[in-house]
Short mmCIF file of C-alpha atoms and ligand atoms in Angstrom, two decimals:
data_model
loop_
_atom_site.label_atom_id
_atom_site.label_comp_id
_atom_site.label_asym_id
_atom_site.label_seq_id
_atom_site.Cartn_x
_atom_site.Cartn_y
_atom_site.Cartn_z
CA MET A 1 0.00 0.00 0.00
CA SER A 2 1.49 3.29 -1.01
CA GLU A 3 -0.45 6.44 -1.64
CA HIS A 4 -3.80 4.68 -1.15
CA SER A 5 -3.21 4.02 2.45
CA LEU A 6 -2.02 7.58 2.93
CA GLN A 7 -5.25 9.07 1.72
CA GLY A 8 -7.17 6.49 3.69
CA PRO A 9 -10.90 5.82 3.68
CA ALA A 10 -11.76 9.55 3.74
CA ARG A 11 -11.63 10.01 -0.02
CA PRO A 12 -13.68 6.91 -0.95
CA LEU A 13 -16.38 7.92 1.54
CA ARG A 14 -16.32 11.46 0.19
CA CYS A 15 -16.85 9.90 -3.23
CA ALA A 16 -20.00 8.12 -2.03
CA LEU A 17 -21.23 11.07 0.02
CA PRO A 18 -23.20 12.81 -2.78
CA TRP A 19 -25.14 9.59 -3.39
CA LEU A 20 -25.96 9.28 0.28
CA LEU A 21 -27.01 12.91 0.53
CA ALA A 22 -29.17 12.65 -2.59
CA GLY A 23 -30.80 9.52 -1.24
CA LEU A 24 -31.44 10.99 2.18
CA LEU A 25 -32.78 14.22 0.69
CA LEU A 26 -35.16 12.47 -1.69
CA ALA A 27 -36.18 10.01 1.00
CA GLY A 28 -37.05 12.99 3.15
CA VAL A 29 -39.19 14.41 0.37
CA GLY A 30 -40.73 11.13 -0.67
CA VAL A 31 -41.80 9.74 2.69
CA PRO A 32 -44.01 12.63 3.80
CA ALA A 33 -45.31 13.14 0.25
CA VAL A 34 -46.49 9.56 0.01
CA GLY A 35 -47.67 9.64 3.58
CA GLY A 36 -49.79 12.62 2.67
CA ALA A 37 -51.22 10.88 -0.34
CA PHE A 38 -52.11 7.60 1.27
CA GLY A 39 -52.69 8.79 4.80
CA HIS A 40 -55.23 11.43 3.73
CA VAL A 41 -58.44 11.18 5.73
CA PRO A 42 -61.44 12.72 3.97
CA SER A 43 -62.87 15.49 6.10
CA ILE A 44 -66.08 14.39 7.78
CA PRO A 45 -68.90 16.94 7.72
CA LEU A 46 -69.98 18.33 11.04
CA VAL A 47 -73.51 17.59 12.16
CA GLY A 48 -75.52 19.88 14.39
CA PHE A 49 -78.57 22.10 14.45
CA ALA A 50 -79.32 25.06 12.23
CA ARG A 51 -80.41 28.29 13.88
CA PRO A 52 -81.59 30.59 11.10
CA GLU A 53 -81.47 34.27 11.90
CA ALA A 54 -84.91 35.78 12.37
CA ASN A 55 -86.18 39.29 11.66
CA SER A 56 -83.12 40.34 9.70
CA THR A 57 -82.47 42.86 6.96
CA VAL A 58 -81.34 41.67 3.55
CA THR A 59 -79.77 44.02 1.02
CA VAL A 60 -80.82 43.50 -2.58
CA ASN A 61 -78.95 45.52 -5.19
CA MET A 62 -80.57 46.47 -8.49
CA THR A 63 -78.47 47.16 -11.57
CA ASP A 64 -79.12 48.28 -15.12
CA GLN A 65 -77.71 45.01 -16.46
CA PRO A 66 -80.62 44.49 -15.47
CA ARG A 67 -80.11 42.17 -12.52
CA TYR A 68 -80.73 41.70 -8.83
CA SER A 69 -77.82 40.83 -6.61
CA PRO A 70 -78.08 38.47 -4.88
CA THR A 71 -80.47 36.56 -7.07
CA TYR A 72 -81.39 33.90 -4.52
CA LEU A 73 -82.28 34.67 -0.95
CA SER A 74 -82.66 32.13 1.84
CA ILE A 75 -85.13 33.32 4.47
CA PRO A 76 -86.30 31.41 7.52
CA GLU A 77 -90.04 30.88 7.85
CA GLY A 78 -92.06 32.54 10.57
CA THR A 79 -90.06 35.78 10.49
CA ASN A 80 -90.30 39.31 9.22
CA VAL A 81 -87.61 40.21 6.73
CA THR A 82 -86.76 43.72 5.64
CA PHE A 83 -85.54 43.96 2.07
CA HIS A 84 -83.17 46.90 1.71
CA LEU A 85 -83.43 47.72 -1.99
CA VAL A 86 -80.57 49.68 -3.51
CA ASN A 87 -80.84 50.94 -7.08
CA LEU A 88 -77.27 51.20 -8.37
CA GLY A 89 -78.36 52.15 -11.88
CA VAL A 90 -79.69 55.11 -13.81
CA PHE A 91 -83.02 53.44 -14.64
CA VAL A 92 -85.97 52.80 -12.36
CA HIS A 93 -86.41 49.20 -11.16
CA THR A 94 -89.10 47.49 -9.13
CA PHE A 95 -88.91 44.77 -6.51
CA THR A 96 -92.12 42.88 -7.10
CA LEU A 97 -92.43 39.77 -4.94
CA LEU A 98 -95.13 37.40 -6.16
CA ALA A 99 -97.82 36.39 -3.69
CA HIS A 100 -98.07 32.81 -4.85
CA PRO A 101 -95.21 30.48 -3.97
CA ASP A 102 -93.51 28.06 -6.32
CA VAL A 103 -94.52 29.99 -9.41
CA VAL A 104 -91.89 30.71 -12.06
CA LEU A 105 -93.04 33.23 -14.63
CA ASN A 106 -92.06 32.68 -18.23
CA THR A 107 -89.59 35.25 -19.53
CA SER A 108 -91.28 35.02 -22.93
CA TRP A 109 -94.32 36.78 -21.48
CA THR A 110 -94.95 40.31 -22.67
CA PRO A 111 -94.85 43.18 -20.14
CA THR A 112 -98.66 43.33 -20.39
CA GLN A 113 -98.98 39.63 -19.53
CA VAL A 114 -96.68 40.07 -16.53
CA ASP A 115 -98.66 43.08 -15.32
CA GLN A 116 -101.92 41.18 -15.71
CA TYR A 117 -100.60 38.24 -13.68
CA VAL A 118 -99.32 40.46 -10.86
CA ASN A 119 -102.57 42.47 -10.78
CA GLN A 120 -104.70 39.33 -10.62
CA THR A 121 -102.71 37.35 -8.04
CA GLY A 122 -101.29 40.18 -5.96
CA SER A 123 -97.82 40.62 -4.53
CA LEU A 124 -96.12 40.39 -1.15
CA ALA A 125 -94.13 43.50 -2.04
CA ASN A 126 -94.22 45.86 -5.00
CA VAL A 127 -91.74 48.69 -4.60
CA SER A 128 -90.50 51.03 -7.28
CA VAL A 129 -86.99 52.33 -6.61
CA ALA A 130 -85.83 55.41 -8.49
CA ALA A 131 -82.34 55.62 -9.98
CA GLY A 132 -79.62 56.03 -7.39
CA THR A 133 -81.97 55.70 -4.43
CA SER A 134 -82.87 53.00 -1.97
CA ALA A 135 -86.03 51.82 -0.26
CA ASN A 136 -87.03 49.36 2.43
CA THR A 137 -89.94 46.95 2.47
CA THR A 138 -90.75 44.44 5.18
CA VAL A 139 -92.45 41.13 4.45
CA GLY A 140 -93.64 38.58 6.98
CA PHE A 141 -93.22 34.94 6.08
CA ASN A 142 -95.44 32.90 8.36
CA ARG A 143 -94.76 29.31 9.26
CA SER A 144 -96.96 27.94 6.51
CA THR A 145 -94.50 29.28 3.94
CA GLY A 146 -91.78 26.84 5.00
CA PHE A 147 -90.06 25.25 2.01
CA ASP A 148 -91.80 27.63 -0.38
CA SER A 149 -90.04 29.63 -3.07
CA PHE A 150 -91.28 33.10 -4.10
CA GLU A 151 -90.14 34.75 -7.29
CA PHE A 152 -89.38 38.48 -7.39
CA LEU A 153 -88.98 40.51 -10.53
CA SER A 154 -88.91 43.99 -11.99
CA VAL A 155 -92.16 44.85 -13.75
CA VAL A 156 -90.55 47.75 -15.59
CA PRO A 157 -91.19 46.70 -19.19
CA TYR A 158 -88.63 44.24 -20.56
CA GLN A 159 -86.46 44.16 -17.45
CA PHE A 160 -87.92 40.83 -16.29
CA GLN A 161 -87.68 39.55 -19.85
CA ALA A 162 -83.99 40.55 -19.88
CA GLY A 163 -83.29 38.53 -16.76
CA MET A 164 -84.19 40.76 -13.82
CA TYR A 165 -85.71 38.26 -11.42
CA GLY A 166 -84.75 36.18 -8.43
CA PHE A 167 -86.15 33.91 -5.76
CA VAL A 168 -86.79 34.04 -2.04
CA ASN A 169 -86.44 30.51 -0.76
CA ILE A 170 -88.07 29.96 2.61
CA SER A 171 -86.44 27.48 4.90
CA SER A 172 -88.12 25.81 7.82
CA THR A 173 -87.08 26.85 11.31
CA ALA A 174 -87.18 23.19 12.24
CA PRO A 175 -83.82 21.96 13.50
CA GLY A 176 -81.57 20.94 10.68
CA LEU A 177 -78.09 19.74 9.91
CA MET A 178 -74.89 21.70 9.51
CA THR A 179 -71.79 20.93 7.55
CA SER A 180 -68.96 22.81 5.90
CA ASP A 181 -67.09 23.04 2.65
CA ASN A 182 -64.26 25.07 1.11
CA THR A 183 -63.60 26.73 -2.24
CA THR A 184 -60.19 26.92 -3.87
CA ASP A 185 -58.49 28.91 -6.61
CA SER A 186 -58.01 25.68 -8.55
CA TYR A 187 -61.77 25.60 -9.23
CA SER A 188 -62.64 22.91 -6.74
CA PHE A 189 -64.73 22.30 -3.65
CA VAL A 190 -62.84 20.62 -0.83
CA PRO A 191 -64.35 18.24 0.05
CA ASP A 192 -66.42 17.58 -3.06
CA VAL A 193 -68.55 15.03 -1.26
CA LEU A 194 -70.95 16.03 1.51
CA VAL A 195 -73.12 13.66 3.51
CA ALA A 196 -76.36 14.49 5.29
CA ASN A 197 -78.56 11.77 6.74
CA SER A 198 -81.96 12.80 8.03
CA THR A 199 -84.82 10.88 9.57
CA HIS A 200 -87.42 13.27 8.18
CA PHE A 201 -88.05 15.25 5.02
CA PRO A 202 -87.83 17.98 4.13
CA PHE A 203 -85.08 19.14 6.45
CA ASN A 204 -82.81 22.15 6.74
CA LEU A 205 -79.18 21.93 5.81
CA ASP A 206 -76.75 24.76 6.45
CA VAL A 207 -73.33 24.62 4.82
CA LEU A 208 -70.60 26.97 6.00
CA VAL A 209 -68.58 27.64 2.86
CA THR A 210 -65.11 29.11 3.37
CA ASN A 211 -62.89 30.54 0.66
CA THR A 212 -59.32 29.27 0.81
CA GLY A 213 -58.22 31.30 -2.21
CA ALA A 214 -58.54 34.73 -3.75
CA LEU A 215 -61.25 34.13 -6.35
CA GLY A 216 -64.93 34.65 -5.61
CA HIS A 217 -67.31 31.73 -6.06
CA THR A 218 -70.85 30.58 -5.46
CA PHE A 219 -72.12 27.53 -3.63
CA THR A 220 -75.17 26.56 -5.64
CA MET A 221 -77.16 23.41 -4.88
CA GLY A 222 -79.19 21.85 -7.66
CA PRO A 223 -82.91 21.61 -6.88
CA VAL A 224 -83.52 18.01 -7.88
CA ALA A 225 -81.95 14.81 -6.59
CA ASN A 226 -80.21 12.46 -8.99
CA TYR A 227 -80.06 15.08 -11.73
CA ALA A 228 -76.73 15.88 -13.36
CA LEU A 229 -76.20 19.56 -14.03
CA SER A 230 -74.48 20.59 -17.24
CA PRO A 231 -71.74 23.24 -17.47
CA THR A 232 -73.27 24.46 -20.72
CA ASN A 233 -76.91 24.95 -19.77
CA PHE A 234 -77.19 25.18 -15.97
CA THR A 235 -78.05 28.88 -16.22
CA THR A 236 -81.01 28.12 -18.43
CA TYR A 237 -81.99 25.16 -16.27
CA PHE A 238 -81.98 27.25 -13.08
CA MET A 239 -84.40 29.72 -14.68
CA THR A 240 -87.14 27.11 -14.50
CA HIS A 241 -85.71 25.04 -11.63
CA PRO A 242 -84.47 27.43 -8.93
CA PRO A 243 -81.54 25.99 -6.94
CA LEU A 244 -82.05 25.01 -3.32
CA VAL A 245 -79.57 27.76 -2.53
CA SER A 246 -77.14 30.01 -4.37
CA ALA A 247 -74.77 31.56 -1.86
CA THR A 248 -72.06 33.98 -2.95
CA VAL A 249 -68.67 33.15 -1.47
CA PRO A 250 -66.84 36.48 -1.24
CA SER A 251 -63.40 36.75 -2.79
CA GLY A 252 -60.42 36.61 -0.50
CA ALA A 253 -58.99 33.81 1.60
CA GLY A 254 -60.81 33.27 4.85
CA SER A 255 -64.11 34.83 3.84
CA SER A 256 -67.11 32.60 4.32
CA VAL A 257 -70.85 32.42 3.86
CA TRP A 258 -73.64 30.21 5.15
CA ALA A 259 -75.47 28.38 2.38
CA ASN A 260 -78.78 27.56 4.03
CA MET A 261 -81.19 25.32 2.19
CA THR A 262 -84.17 23.06 2.58
CA VAL A 263 -83.57 19.57 1.26
CA PRO A 264 -86.81 18.06 -0.05
CA GLY A 265 -85.92 14.38 -0.08
CA PRO A 266 -83.24 11.71 -0.22
CA GLY A 267 -80.91 11.25 -3.14
CA VAL A 268 -77.75 12.72 -4.60
CA TYR A 269 -77.72 16.47 -5.21
CA GLN A 270 -75.09 18.16 -7.34
CA TYR A 271 -73.66 21.50 -6.29
CA ILE A 272 -71.62 23.81 -8.47
CA CYS A 273 -69.97 27.21 -8.67
CA GLU A 274 -71.94 29.49 -10.96
CA VAL A 275 -69.07 31.88 -11.72
CA LEU A 276 -68.48 31.81 -15.47
CA GLY A 277 -66.19 28.94 -16.43
CA HIS A 278 -65.70 27.52 -12.93
CA PHE A 279 -68.15 24.60 -13.27
CA ALA A 280 -66.71 23.88 -16.71
CA SER A 281 -63.29 23.72 -15.05
CA GLY A 282 -64.55 21.06 -12.68
CA MET A 283 -65.89 23.11 -9.78
CA THR A 284 -68.63 20.79 -8.60
CA GLY A 285 -69.46 18.37 -5.82
CA PHE A 286 -72.20 16.05 -4.61
CA LEU A 287 -74.41 15.98 -1.54
CA TYR A 288 -75.45 12.47 -0.50
CA VAL A 289 -78.73 12.54 1.41
CA ASP A 290 -79.62 9.22 3.02
CA VAL A 291 -77.59 7.57 0.27
CA PRO A 292 -74.25 5.90 1.02
CA PRO A 293 -71.46 8.08 -0.35
CA PRO A 294 -68.95 6.52 -2.71
CA PRO A 295 -65.79 5.06 -1.20
CA PRO A 296 -62.97 7.59 -0.85
CA ALA A 297 -61.47 8.39 -4.21
CA PRO A 298 -58.17 6.74 -5.06
CA PRO A 299 -55.13 8.92 -4.48
CA PRO A 300 -55.04 11.83 -6.93
CA SER A 301 -52.74 11.73 -9.90
CA THR A 302 -50.07 13.61 -7.96
CA ALA A 303 -49.75 10.49 -5.80
CA VAL A 304 -48.20 8.72 -8.81
CA ILE A 305 -45.45 11.31 -8.87
CA GLN A 306 -45.09 11.07 -5.13
CA GLY A 307 -44.85 7.30 -5.41
CA TRP A 308 -42.09 7.62 -7.95
CA ILE A 309 -40.30 10.04 -5.67
CA LEU A 310 -40.41 7.40 -2.94
CA VAL A 311 -39.21 4.66 -5.27
CA GLY A 312 -36.49 6.88 -6.73
CA SER A 313 -35.35 8.05 -3.34
CA GLY A 314 -35.31 4.48 -2.05
CA VAL A 315 -33.17 3.37 -4.97
CA LEU A 316 -30.80 6.31 -4.57
CA LEU A 317 -30.60 5.79 -0.82
CA GLY A 318 -29.83 2.10 -1.41
CA VAL A 319 -27.16 2.97 -3.95
CA GLY A 320 -25.68 5.49 -1.57
CA ILE A 321 -25.58 3.05 1.34
CA ALA A 322 -24.15 0.30 -0.86
CA LEU A 323 -21.52 2.63 -2.28
CA ALA A 324 -20.64 3.86 1.19
CA ALA A 325 -20.31 0.30 2.46
CA VAL A 326 -18.35 -0.93 -0.53
CA THR A 327 -16.03 2.04 -0.63
CA ALA A 328 -15.43 1.94 3.09
CA TYR A 329 -14.61 -1.75 2.83
CA MET A 330 -12.63 -1.81 -0.43
CA GLY A 331 -11.01 1.59 -0.25
CA ARG A 332 -12.38 3.19 -3.36
CA PHE A 333 -15.05 2.64 -5.99
CA PRO A 334 -14.77 2.98 -8.87
CA PRO A 335 -11.03 2.32 -8.86
CA PRO A 336 -8.90 5.38 -9.37
CA PRO A 337 -7.63 5.92 -12.88
CA PRO A 338 -4.01 5.08 -13.34
CA THR A 339 -1.98 8.07 -12.35
CA GLU A 340 1.45 9.18 -13.30
CA GLY A 341 3.53 8.44 -10.27
CA PRO A 342 6.78 7.26 -9.00
CA HIS A 343 5.83 3.62 -9.85
CA HIS A 344 5.91 4.32 -13.56
CA ALA A 345 8.80 6.66 -13.47
CU1 CU B 1 -65.98 29.35 -8.55
#
């Protein structure tokens, strides 16, 4: 042994060190990544009792688009509600709340036909709000209105026909269920499966929807069980089949809204985000009511990458350990290239 023994085992180990470090580093990345993928426990909805707010004031904005905002209002039965009507436009608008529940007027009606219907059947409120002004009107919803839906519209000619209408959905004050959901900037609800089991129908369900991202969303529950909504025509569909609830989730992380609804019966209900393009990008989920939910989804596609990270890191770690062992034992691997030295001189 000449120069080899002088340089000792330090250099061979140093040679294997990068492999060891790479293996350890990737193992450190891979283990928690895979643990996260396979150890994920789907969040379980909370269950409790709904306590709808009574005798509250609801602001309804009117625009020249012409639209109401919000379009869908959830009101508990047996309470007085004050509608604070704010005309943000330069045209006059009316807030005309139909007296008969569960009636959806046809937007192909002429202004005269609409006027005739309202005059014949009456209205719970009929307030004209001048441009740039606001007005209040208070309506009492007695207990018999539970689970009813009342349409409101502007009777200014051709505003209703252009889309200026909305719905007051009355929930029952009977105890209900509560759960929660989240919206993300990647156009998803997390979780996208909610479960609510009830012994009686209809029942109240309140969903606390929290925004985890910056974008604004809606939490909109389809009105009919076992009906698949379509990203291309849900707007048209909702015109004749008002959603159980359409709650606006304000933009900004941490903001939240209660989506309070009355669920008519068992089945699977689809919920979506109504913001343009979000449903088409996959922003939807399903509410299972007295129906067993599907088994937890297999790990998402990212788990494949995470799995490969684990495999790769394991291989590299193994190579590193083997190299370290071999080099420590044998002196050096691979063997040093022949060097010019005193031997050959
Ligand atoms: Cu959205």
